[in-house]
Amino acid sequence: MRLSVITFTLAFVAWVDGSSPSPSPSPSPSPSPSSSMESAYTSLVAATSGSCDDSYTVNVPFTLDLKDYSTTSDSEFNTCEDTLAMTVAEILSSKTSCVNTAVRRLMVQPYFTGHDIRRLSTTWATFTGSVLASPDTCADIDSCISLLSASASSVVPTNLCSVNGLCGVTVASVDEYSTTTTTTVTVTTEDGGGVPWWAWFFLLLMVCACLMCCIMVVISSTERGSHRNYDYGPEDYPLMNRGGPMYPGAMPMTTPMNSLPVSTVPMGVGPMMGGGFSPTTARMF
């Protein structure tokens, strides 16, 4: 009799447990994409909002090379570039007001993942900027770049996907952004500045030498031109060629020998055969 009572009791307990099962919890509604993006954006703003005070003294110029990046954003709260700036500030424990992104995308170029143009979906991008960090976070540029490089590969894709709906982004590399600077060198001489006197002396000497060379060249060219244009006159010809031009049928105008001027003088002749003197005429040329 005692055994049957125990059996009844166990059976009753089993029936009660089977007839009154515990109610299953109702599934909670999944948040909408818009509300999840807003929540992620609000959390990012809370971590990076505020003013940039004098404690941020480490200037960190950076460059993020991204793969599978696109400028298209599904968020109505923030752009992809602003999310990147806020992410850098979050990693370096800085503020968004300390991030300068004047040059945001130096290069955004698509490339083919295959020979099919329909697979043109991957984009490389370079995001460049500078951020002021606190020495409490990283003491110098190298340590800040190391910290950014270690955390960007996980934080950047997470923030872009949760805030902007841009998922699948990969951080290819994080480097220090180097700019080209122009260095001006000032040379001070012994006389208080300017060019020394001996430099002016040699410069003036060279100018004078150049002027003399130019004058000699001009004079020599003028002399050569005068010889070419010289008009020969009768005095430049030999004596036998004088007389001017010859015309057809004309005789050369020369002076005959018999036309030379003569003078007559009386000359006496000695006695001949007892005769007296008889004057004769002698010619003198």
PDB file of C-alpha atoms in Angstrom:
ATOM      1  CA  MET A   1       0.000   0.000   0.000  1.00  0.00           C
ATOM      2  CA  ARG A   2       2.806   2.401   0.736  1.00  0.00           C
ATOM      3  CA  LEU A   3       4.457   1.597  -2.557  1.00  0.00           C
ATOM      4  CA  SER A   4       1.363   2.493  -4.527  1.00  0.00           C
ATOM      5  CA  VAL A   5       1.079   5.873  -2.866  1.00  0.00           C
ATOM      6  CA  ILE A   6       4.617   6.759  -3.795  1.00  0.00           C
ATOM      7  CA  THR A   7       3.953   5.773  -7.375  1.00  0.00           C
ATOM      8  CA  PHE A   8       0.876   7.916  -7.527  1.00  0.00           C
ATOM      9  CA  THR A   9       2.665  10.862  -6.181  1.00  0.00           C
ATOM     10  CA  LEU A  10       5.442  10.615  -8.762  1.00  0.00           C
ATOM     11  CA  ALA A  11       2.918  10.208 -11.515  1.00  0.00           C
ATOM     12  CA  PHE A  12       1.037  13.239 -10.372  1.00  0.00           C
ATOM     13  CA  VAL A  13       4.131  15.337 -10.300  1.00  0.00           C
ATOM     14  CA  ALA A  14       5.061  14.203 -13.782  1.00  0.00           C
ATOM     15  CA  TRP A  15       1.592  15.051 -15.042  1.00  0.00           C
ATOM     16  CA  VAL A  16       1.692  18.478 -13.501  1.00  0.00           C
ATOM     17  CA  ASP A  17       5.122  19.209 -15.059  1.00  0.00           C
ATOM     18  CA  GLY A  18       3.955  18.045 -18.451  1.00  0.00           C
ATOM     19  CA  SER A  19       0.662  19.880 -18.408  1.00  0.00           C
ATOM     20  CA  SER A  20       2.030  23.253 -17.450  1.00  0.00           C
ATOM     21  CA  PRO A  21       5.182  23.990 -19.502  1.00  0.00           C
ATOM     22  CA  SER A  22       6.983  27.297 -18.951  1.00  0.00           C
ATOM     23  CA  PRO A  23       6.201  29.946 -21.568  1.00  0.00           C
ATOM     24  CA  SER A  24       8.987  30.565 -24.178  1.00  0.00           C
ATOM     25  CA  PRO A  25      10.314  34.149 -24.370  1.00  0.00           C
ATOM     26  CA  SER A  26       8.988  36.156 -27.294  1.00  0.00           C
ATOM     27  CA  PRO A  27      11.672  37.251 -29.831  1.00  0.00           C
ATOM     28  CA  SER A  28      12.638  40.928 -29.589  1.00  0.00           C
ATOM     29  CA  PRO A  29      12.154  42.993 -32.742  1.00  0.00           C
ATOM     30  CA  SER A  30      15.404  43.596 -34.698  1.00  0.00           C
ATOM     31  CA  PRO A  31      16.350  47.217 -34.975  1.00  0.00           C
ATOM     32  CA  SER A  32      15.959  48.871 -38.369  1.00  0.00           C
ATOM     33  CA  PRO A  33      19.084  49.779 -40.343  1.00  0.00           C
ATOM     34  CA  SER A  34      18.350  53.473 -39.940  1.00  0.00           C
ATOM     35  CA  SER A  35      18.091  53.300 -36.175  1.00  0.00           C
ATOM     36  CA  SER A  36      21.254  51.181 -35.888  1.00  0.00           C
ATOM     37  CA  MET A  37      23.205  53.695 -38.009  1.00  0.00           C
ATOM     38  CA  GLU A  38      21.908  56.528 -35.892  1.00  0.00           C
ATOM     39  CA  SER A  39      22.918  54.718 -32.717  1.00  0.00           C
ATOM     40  CA  ALA A  40      26.413  54.024 -34.065  1.00  0.00           C
ATOM     41  CA  TYR A  41      26.763  57.638 -35.189  1.00  0.00           C
ATOM     42  CA  THR A  42      25.641  58.930 -31.794  1.00  0.00           C
ATOM     43  CA  SER A  43      28.173  56.717 -30.053  1.00  0.00           C
ATOM     44  CA  LEU A  44      30.971  57.902 -32.346  1.00  0.00           C
ATOM     45  CA  VAL A  45      30.066  61.550 -31.821  1.00  0.00           C
ATOM     46  CA  ALA A  46      30.057  61.075 -28.053  1.00  0.00           C
ATOM     47  CA  ALA A  47      33.570  59.620 -28.188  1.00  0.00           C
ATOM     48  CA  THR A  48      35.061  62.312 -30.425  1.00  0.00           C
ATOM     49  CA  SER A  49      33.113  65.513 -29.773  1.00  0.00           C
ATOM     50  CA  GLY A  50      34.590  68.446 -27.925  1.00  0.00           C
ATOM     51  CA  SER A  51      37.014  71.283 -28.412  1.00  0.00           C
ATOM     52  CA  CYS A  52      40.709  70.949 -29.106  1.00  0.00           C
ATOM     53  CA  ASP A  53      42.629  72.510 -26.226  1.00  0.00           C
ATOM     54  CA  ASP A  54      46.324  73.144 -25.650  1.00  0.00           C
ATOM     55  CA  SER A  55      46.983  69.648 -24.333  1.00  0.00           C
ATOM     56  CA  TYR A  56      47.001  68.213 -27.880  1.00  0.00           C
ATOM     57  CA  THR A  57      50.528  69.045 -28.943  1.00  0.00           C
ATOM     58  CA  VAL A  58      51.606  66.094 -31.109  1.00  0.00           C
ATOM     59  CA  ASN A  59      50.897  66.761 -34.780  1.00  0.00           C
ATOM     60  CA  VAL A  60      50.380  63.490 -36.646  1.00  0.00           C
ATOM     61  CA  PRO A  61      50.089  63.683 -40.459  1.00  0.00           C
ATOM     62  CA  PHE A  62      48.706  60.378 -41.689  1.00  0.00           C
ATOM     63  CA  THR A  63      47.691  58.538 -44.832  1.00  0.00           C
ATOM     64  CA  LEU A  64      45.179  55.701 -44.971  1.00  0.00           C
ATOM     65  CA  ASP A  65      45.231  53.443 -48.036  1.00  0.00           C
ATOM     66  CA  LEU A  66      41.853  51.744 -48.301  1.00  0.00           C
ATOM     67  CA  LYS A  67      40.620  48.890 -50.449  1.00  0.00           C
ATOM     68  CA  ASP A  68      37.022  48.289 -51.475  1.00  0.00           C
ATOM     69  CA  TYR A  69      36.190  51.871 -50.575  1.00  0.00           C
ATOM     70  CA  SER A  70      33.345  53.890 -52.012  1.00  0.00           C
ATOM     71  CA  THR A  71      32.142  57.421 -51.457  1.00  0.00           C
ATOM     72  CA  THR A  72      28.521  56.242 -51.471  1.00  0.00           C
ATOM     73  CA  SER A  73      26.953  56.278 -48.024  1.00  0.00           C
ATOM     74  CA  ASP A  74      23.637  54.858 -46.901  1.00  0.00           C
ATOM     75  CA  SER A  75      23.631  57.055 -43.820  1.00  0.00           C
ATOM     76  CA  GLU A  76      21.690  60.278 -43.584  1.00  0.00           C
ATOM     77  CA  PHE A  77      23.763  61.472 -40.646  1.00  0.00           C
ATOM     78  CA  ASN A  78      27.372  61.391 -41.778  1.00  0.00           C
ATOM     79  CA  THR A  79      29.575  61.017 -44.851  1.00  0.00           C
ATOM     80  CA  CYS A  80      32.219  58.336 -45.239  1.00  0.00           C
ATOM     81  CA  GLU A  81      35.039  60.902 -45.082  1.00  0.00           C
ATOM     82  CA  ASP A  82      33.733  62.411 -41.870  1.00  0.00           C
ATOM     83  CA  THR A  83      33.433  58.936 -40.382  1.00  0.00           C
ATOM     84  CA  LEU A  84      37.071  58.306 -41.247  1.00  0.00           C
ATOM     85  CA  ALA A  85      38.121  61.558 -39.571  1.00  0.00           C
ATOM     86  CA  MET A  86      36.125  60.713 -36.469  1.00  0.00           C
ATOM     87  CA  THR A  87      37.590  57.196 -36.443  1.00  0.00           C
ATOM     88  CA  VAL A  88      41.149  58.543 -36.483  1.00  0.00           C
ATOM     89  CA  ALA A  89      40.268  60.870 -33.622  1.00  0.00           C
ATOM     90  CA  GLU A  90      38.727  57.972 -31.727  1.00  0.00           C
ATOM     91  CA  ILE A  91      41.818  55.794 -32.122  1.00  0.00           C
ATOM     92  CA  LEU A  92      44.221  58.532 -31.023  1.00  0.00           C
ATOM     93  CA  SER A  93      41.921  59.690 -28.184  1.00  0.00           C
ATOM     94  CA  SER A  94      41.607  63.064 -29.844  1.00  0.00           C
ATOM     95  CA  LYS A  95      38.688  65.242 -30.943  1.00  0.00           C
ATOM     96  CA  THR A  96      37.175  65.762 -34.343  1.00  0.00           C
ATOM     97  CA  SER A  97      38.054  69.446 -34.079  1.00  0.00           C
ATOM     98  CA  CYS A  98      41.722  68.404 -33.930  1.00  0.00           C
ATOM     99  CA  VAL A  99      41.534  66.536 -37.239  1.00  0.00           C
ATOM    100  CA  ASN A 100      42.394  68.437 -40.404  1.00  0.00           C
ATOM    101  CA  THR A 101      41.206  66.784 -43.599  1.00  0.00           C
ATOM    102  CA  ALA A 102      41.757  69.527 -46.159  1.00  0.00           C
ATOM    103  CA  VAL A 103      42.937  66.904 -48.650  1.00  0.00           C
ATOM    104  CA  ARG A 104      40.543  64.057 -48.265  1.00  0.00           C
ATOM    105  CA  ARG A 105      40.877  61.838 -51.304  1.00  0.00           C
ATOM    106  CA  LEU A 106      44.117  62.170 -53.186  1.00  0.00           C
ATOM    107  CA  MET A 107      43.290  59.219 -55.386  1.00  0.00           C
ATOM    108  CA  VAL A 108      40.150  57.203 -55.946  1.00  0.00           C
ATOM    109  CA  GLN A 109      40.507  54.888 -58.920  1.00  0.00           C
ATOM    110  CA  PRO A 110      38.606  51.738 -59.851  1.00  0.00           C
ATOM    111  CA  TYR A 111      40.382  48.681 -61.114  1.00  0.00           C
ATOM    112  CA  PHE A 112      39.264  45.449 -62.756  1.00  0.00           C
ATOM    113  CA  THR A 113      39.167  42.315 -60.662  1.00  0.00           C
ATOM    114  CA  GLY A 114      38.854  40.300 -63.881  1.00  0.00           C
ATOM    115  CA  HIS A 115      38.300  40.617 -67.592  1.00  0.00           C
ATOM    116  CA  ASP A 116      34.565  41.006 -67.134  1.00  0.00           C
ATOM    117  CA  ILE A 117      33.503  44.635 -66.880  1.00  0.00           C
ATOM    118  CA  ARG A 118      30.567  43.614 -64.689  1.00  0.00           C
ATOM    119  CA  ARG A 119      33.057  42.762 -61.940  1.00  0.00           C
ATOM    120  CA  LEU A 120      34.313  46.346 -61.738  1.00  0.00           C
ATOM    121  CA  SER A 121      33.469  46.813 -58.080  1.00  0.00           C
ATOM    122  CA  THR A 122      36.718  47.339 -56.182  1.00  0.00           C
ATOM    123  CA  THR A 123      38.110  50.814 -55.527  1.00  0.00           C
ATOM    124  CA  TRP A 124      41.378  51.970 -54.059  1.00  0.00           C
ATOM    125  CA  ALA A 125      41.360  55.225 -52.122  1.00  0.00           C
ATOM    126  CA  THR A 126      43.857  57.309 -50.192  1.00  0.00           C
ATOM    127  CA  PHE A 127      42.617  59.316 -47.242  1.00  0.00           C
ATOM    128  CA  THR A 128      45.048  61.976 -46.023  1.00  0.00           C
ATOM    129  CA  GLY A 129      44.879  64.344 -43.088  1.00  0.00           C
ATOM    130  CA  SER A 130      46.516  65.392 -39.852  1.00  0.00           C
ATOM    131  CA  VAL A 131      45.420  65.123 -36.248  1.00  0.00           C
ATOM    132  CA  LEU A 132      46.603  66.687 -33.003  1.00  0.00           C
ATOM    133  CA  ALA A 133      47.078  64.053 -30.336  1.00  0.00           C
ATOM    134  CA  SER A 134      47.911  64.248 -26.664  1.00  0.00           C
ATOM    135  CA  PRO A 135      51.326  63.112 -25.410  1.00  0.00           C
ATOM    136  CA  ASP A 136      49.449  60.950 -22.907  1.00  0.00           C
ATOM    137  CA  THR A 137      48.232  58.808 -25.804  1.00  0.00           C
ATOM    138  CA  CYS A 138      51.366  58.780 -27.965  1.00  0.00           C
ATOM    139  CA  ALA A 139      54.538  60.710 -27.298  1.00  0.00           C
ATOM    140  CA  ASP A 140      55.706  61.321 -30.875  1.00  0.00           C
ATOM    141  CA  ILE A 141      54.727  60.857 -34.501  1.00  0.00           C
ATOM    142  CA  ASP A 142      56.178  57.360 -34.809  1.00  0.00           C
ATOM    143  CA  SER A 143      54.319  56.012 -31.801  1.00  0.00           C
ATOM    144  CA  CYS A 144      51.086  57.650 -32.962  1.00  0.00           C
ATOM    145  CA  ILE A 145      51.418  56.128 -36.432  1.00  0.00           C
ATOM    146  CA  SER A 146      52.089  52.732 -34.854  1.00  0.00           C
ATOM    147  CA  LEU A 147      48.989  53.058 -32.682  1.00  0.00           C
ATOM    148  CA  LEU A 148      46.894  54.158 -35.647  1.00  0.00           C
ATOM    149  CA  SER A 149      48.205  51.331 -37.797  1.00  0.00           C
ATOM    150  CA  ALA A 150      47.477  48.711 -35.131  1.00  0.00           C
ATOM    151  CA  SER A 151      43.876  49.803 -34.535  1.00  0.00           C
ATOM    152  CA  ALA A 152      42.757  51.119 -37.933  1.00  0.00           C
ATOM    153  CA  SER A 153      42.506  47.678 -39.531  1.00  0.00           C
ATOM    154  CA  SER A 154      39.643  46.760 -37.189  1.00  0.00           C
ATOM    155  CA  VAL A 155      38.083  50.069 -36.113  1.00  0.00           C
ATOM    156  CA  VAL A 156      37.845  51.712 -39.552  1.00  0.00           C
ATOM    157  CA  PRO A 157      35.874  48.885 -41.252  1.00  0.00           C
ATOM    158  CA  THR A 158      33.591  48.577 -38.204  1.00  0.00           C
ATOM    159  CA  ASN A 159      32.705  52.272 -38.111  1.00  0.00           C
ATOM    160  CA  LEU A 160      32.204  52.554 -41.868  1.00  0.00           C
ATOM    161  CA  CYS A 161      29.904  49.551 -41.846  1.00  0.00           C
ATOM    162  CA  SER A 162      27.873  50.543 -38.766  1.00  0.00           C
ATOM    163  CA  VAL A 163      27.619  54.286 -39.446  1.00  0.00           C
ATOM    164  CA  ASN A 164      27.529  54.451 -43.249  1.00  0.00           C
ATOM    165  CA  GLY A 165      26.533  50.948 -44.318  1.00  0.00           C
ATOM    166  CA  LEU A 166      29.813  50.637 -46.238  1.00  0.00           C
ATOM    167  CA  CYS A 167      30.926  47.151 -45.314  1.00  0.00           C
ATOM    168  CA  GLY A 168      33.901  45.178 -46.550  1.00  0.00           C
ATOM    169  CA  VAL A 169      36.443  47.995 -46.491  1.00  0.00           C
ATOM    170  CA  THR A 170      40.026  46.907 -45.858  1.00  0.00           C
ATOM    171  CA  VAL A 171      42.821  49.127 -44.553  1.00  0.00           C
ATOM    172  CA  ALA A 172      45.770  48.291 -46.792  1.00  0.00           C
ATOM    173  CA  SER A 173      48.349  50.466 -45.066  1.00  0.00           C
ATOM    174  CA  VAL A 174      48.796  53.361 -42.654  1.00  0.00           C
ATOM    175  CA  ASP A 175      51.750  55.670 -43.203  1.00  0.00           C
ATOM    176  CA  GLU A 176      53.033  59.034 -42.177  1.00  0.00           C
ATOM    177  CA  TYR A 177      52.128  61.703 -44.693  1.00  0.00           C
ATOM    178  CA  SER A 178      55.219  63.648 -45.717  1.00  0.00           C
ATOM    179  CA  THR A 179      54.974  67.051 -47.361  1.00  0.00           C
ATOM    180  CA  THR A 180      57.663  68.795 -49.400  1.00  0.00           C
ATOM    181  CA  THR A 181      58.954  71.932 -47.717  1.00  0.00           C
ATOM    182  CA  THR A 182      61.091  74.707 -49.184  1.00  0.00           C
ATOM    183  CA  THR A 183      64.084  75.809 -47.125  1.00  0.00           C
ATOM    184  CA  THR A 184      65.359  79.354 -47.574  1.00  0.00           C
ATOM    185  CA  VAL A 185      69.067  79.860 -46.919  1.00  0.00           C
ATOM    186  CA  THR A 186      70.328  83.372 -46.124  1.00  0.00           C
ATOM    187  CA  VAL A 187      73.994  84.127 -46.762  1.00  0.00           C
ATOM    188  CA  THR A 188      75.527  87.019 -44.796  1.00  0.00           C
ATOM    189  CA  THR A 189      78.813  88.498 -45.984  1.00  0.00           C
ATOM    190  CA  GLU A 190      81.434  90.428 -44.045  1.00  0.00           C
ATOM    191  CA  ASP A 191      80.240  93.828 -45.208  1.00  0.00           C
ATOM    192  CA  GLY A 192      76.862  93.356 -43.597  1.00  0.00           C
ATOM    193  CA  GLY A 193      74.993  91.789 -46.481  1.00  0.00           C
ATOM    194  CA  GLY A 194      74.831  91.896 -50.239  1.00  0.00           C
ATOM    195  CA  VAL A 195      77.418  90.943 -52.811  1.00  0.00           C
ATOM    196  CA  PRO A 196      81.093  91.685 -51.964  1.00  0.00           C
ATOM    197  CA  TRP A 197      82.943  94.426 -53.835  1.00  0.00           C
ATOM    198  CA  TRP A 198      85.251  92.089 -55.700  1.00  0.00           C
ATOM    199  CA  ALA A 199      82.257  90.314 -57.220  1.00  0.00           C
ATOM    200  CA  TRP A 200      80.991  93.642 -58.582  1.00  0.00           C
ATOM    201  CA  PHE A 201      84.498  94.401 -59.899  1.00  0.00           C
ATOM    202  CA  PHE A 202      84.742  91.154 -61.837  1.00  0.00           C
ATOM    203  CA  LEU A 203      81.204  91.572 -63.098  1.00  0.00           C
ATOM    204  CA  LEU A 204      81.989  95.066 -64.398  1.00  0.00           C
ATOM    205  CA  LEU A 205      85.192  93.776 -65.976  1.00  0.00           C
ATOM    206  CA  MET A 206      83.317  91.037 -67.787  1.00  0.00           C
ATOM    207  CA  VAL A 207      80.730  93.512 -69.049  1.00  0.00           C
ATOM    208  CA  CYS A 208      83.455  95.801 -70.397  1.00  0.00           C
ATOM    209  CA  ALA A 209      85.169  92.881 -72.119  1.00  0.00           C
ATOM    210  CA  CYS A 210      81.912  91.851 -73.755  1.00  0.00           C
ATOM    211  CA  LEU A 211      81.310  95.407 -74.961  1.00  0.00           C
ATOM    212  CA  MET A 212      84.814  95.619 -76.439  1.00  0.00           C
ATOM    213  CA  CYS A 213      84.305  92.346 -78.278  1.00  0.00           C
ATOM    214  CA  CYS A 214      81.022  93.592 -79.708  1.00  0.00           C
ATOM    215  CA  ILE A 215      82.608  96.870 -80.853  1.00  0.00           C
ATOM    216  CA  MET A 216      85.478  95.036 -82.568  1.00  0.00           C
ATOM    217  CA  VAL A 217      83.069  92.748 -84.369  1.00  0.00           C
ATOM    218  CA  VAL A 218      81.025  95.722 -85.606  1.00  0.00           C
ATOM    219  CA  ILE A 219      84.133  97.585 -86.814  1.00  0.00           C
ATOM    220  CA  SER A 220      85.533  94.576 -88.678  1.00  0.00           C
ATOM    221  CA  SER A 221      82.212  93.906 -90.371  1.00  0.00           C
ATOM    222  CA  THR A 222      81.997  97.591 -91.426  1.00  0.00           C
ATOM    223  CA  GLU A 223      85.478  97.511 -92.958  1.00  0.00           C
ATOM    224  CA  ARG A 224      84.718  94.397 -94.945  1.00  0.00           C
ATOM    225  CA  GLY A 225      81.578  96.029 -96.233  1.00  0.00           C
ATOM    226  CA  SER A 226      83.470  99.184 -97.365  1.00  0.00           C
ATOM    227  CA  HIS A 227      85.987  97.111 -99.404  1.00  0.00           C
ATOM    228  CA  ARG A 228      83.218  95.343-101.182  1.00  0.00           C
ATOM    229  CA  ASN A 229      81.440  98.559-102.149  1.00  0.00           C
ATOM    230  CA  TYR A 230      84.566 100.572-103.128  1.00  0.00           C
ATOM    231  CA  ASP A 231      84.223 102.405-106.488  1.00  0.00           C
ATOM    232  CA  TYR A 232      87.529 102.382-108.306  1.00  0.00           C
ATOM    233  CA  GLY A 233      88.555 105.681-109.957  1.00  0.00           C
ATOM    234  CA  PRO A 234      90.996 106.495-112.731  1.00  0.00           C
ATOM    235  CA  GLU A 235      93.805 107.050-110.265  1.00  0.00           C
ATOM    236  CA  ASP A 236      93.598 103.381-109.282  1.00  0.00           C
ATOM    237  CA  TYR A 237      94.452 102.160-112.793  1.00  0.00           C
ATOM    238  CA  PRO A 238      97.979 101.934-114.267  1.00  0.00           C
ATOM    239  CA  LEU A 239      99.326 104.844-116.335  1.00  0.00           C
ATOM    240  CA  MET A 240      98.957 103.071-119.664  1.00  0.00           C
ATOM    241  CA  ASN A 241      95.316 102.356-119.081  1.00  0.00           C
ATOM    242  CA  ARG A 242      94.310 105.940-118.543  1.00  0.00           C
ATOM    243  CA  GLY A 243      92.319 107.849-120.985  1.00  0.00           C
ATOM    244  CA  GLY A 244      88.840 106.868-119.977  1.00  0.00           C
ATOM    245  CA  PRO A 245      86.531 104.490-121.677  1.00  0.00           C
ATOM    246  CA  MET A 246      86.998 103.412-125.236  1.00  0.00           C
ATOM    247  CA  TYR A 247      84.180 103.797-127.658  1.00  0.00           C
ATOM    248  CA  PRO A 248      83.799 101.724-130.820  1.00  0.00           C
ATOM    249  CA  GLY A 249      85.921 103.142-133.676  1.00  0.00           C
ATOM    250  CA  ALA A 250      87.710 105.643-131.512  1.00  0.00           C
ATOM    251  CA  MET A 251      91.430 105.980-131.234  1.00  0.00           C
ATOM    252  CA  PRO A 252      93.159 106.045-127.929  1.00  0.00           C
ATOM    253  CA  MET A 253      93.746 109.530-126.778  1.00  0.00           C
ATOM    254  CA  THR A 254      97.518 109.577-126.332  1.00  0.00           C
ATOM    255  CA  THR A 255      99.952 112.373-126.681  1.00  0.00           C
ATOM    256  CA  PRO A 256     102.194 111.979-129.834  1.00  0.00           C
ATOM    257  CA  MET A 257     105.860 112.492-129.494  1.00  0.00           C
ATOM    258  CA  ASN A 258     105.980 115.171-132.225  1.00  0.00           C
ATOM    259  CA  SER A 259     103.462 117.280-130.407  1.00  0.00           C
ATOM    260  CA  LEU A 260     105.719 117.983-127.473  1.00  0.00           C
ATOM    261  CA  PRO A 261     106.523 121.666-126.981  1.00  0.00           C
ATOM    262  CA  VAL A 262     109.811 122.820-128.513  1.00  0.00           C
ATOM    263  CA  SER A 263     111.815 125.983-128.198  1.00  0.00           C
ATOM    264  CA  THR A 264     114.219 127.456-130.743  1.00  0.00           C
ATOM    265  CA  VAL A 265     117.370 129.250-129.819  1.00  0.00           C
ATOM    266  CA  PRO A 266     119.864 130.798-132.233  1.00  0.00           C
ATOM    267  CA  MET A 267     123.136 129.052-132.295  1.00  0.00           C
ATOM    268  CA  GLY A 268     126.318 130.183-133.975  1.00  0.00           C
ATOM    269  CA  VAL A 269     128.320 128.173-136.397  1.00  0.00           C
ATOM    270  CA  GLY A 270     132.113 128.559-136.644  1.00  0.00           C
ATOM    271  CA  PRO A 271     133.849 130.041-139.653  1.00  0.00           C
ATOM    272  CA  MET A 272     133.734 127.868-142.654  1.00  0.00           C
ATOM    273  CA  MET A 273     136.019 128.293-145.576  1.00  0.00           C
ATOM    274  CA  GLY A 274     136.758 131.825-144.599  1.00  0.00           C
ATOM    275  CA  GLY A 275     133.120 132.687-144.258  1.00  0.00           C
ATOM    276  CA  GLY A 276     131.516 134.283-141.220  1.00  0.00           C
ATOM    277  CA  PHE A 277     129.103 132.988-138.738  1.00  0.00           C
ATOM    278  CA  SER A 278     125.717 131.817-140.064  1.00  0.00           C
ATOM    279  CA  PRO A 279     122.909 131.441-137.605  1.00  0.00           C
ATOM    280  CA  THR A 280     121.128 128.103-137.510  1.00  0.00           C
ATOM    281  CA  THR A 281     118.267 126.850-135.549  1.00  0.00           C
ATOM    282  CA  ALA A 282     118.639 124.091-133.031  1.00  0.00           C
ATOM    283  CA  ARG A 283     115.825 122.203-131.429  1.00  0.00           C
ATOM    284  CA  MET A 284     115.710 121.525-127.793  1.00  0.00           C
ATOM    285  CA  PHE A 285     113.325 119.154-126.315  1.00  0.00           C
TER     286      PHE A 285
END
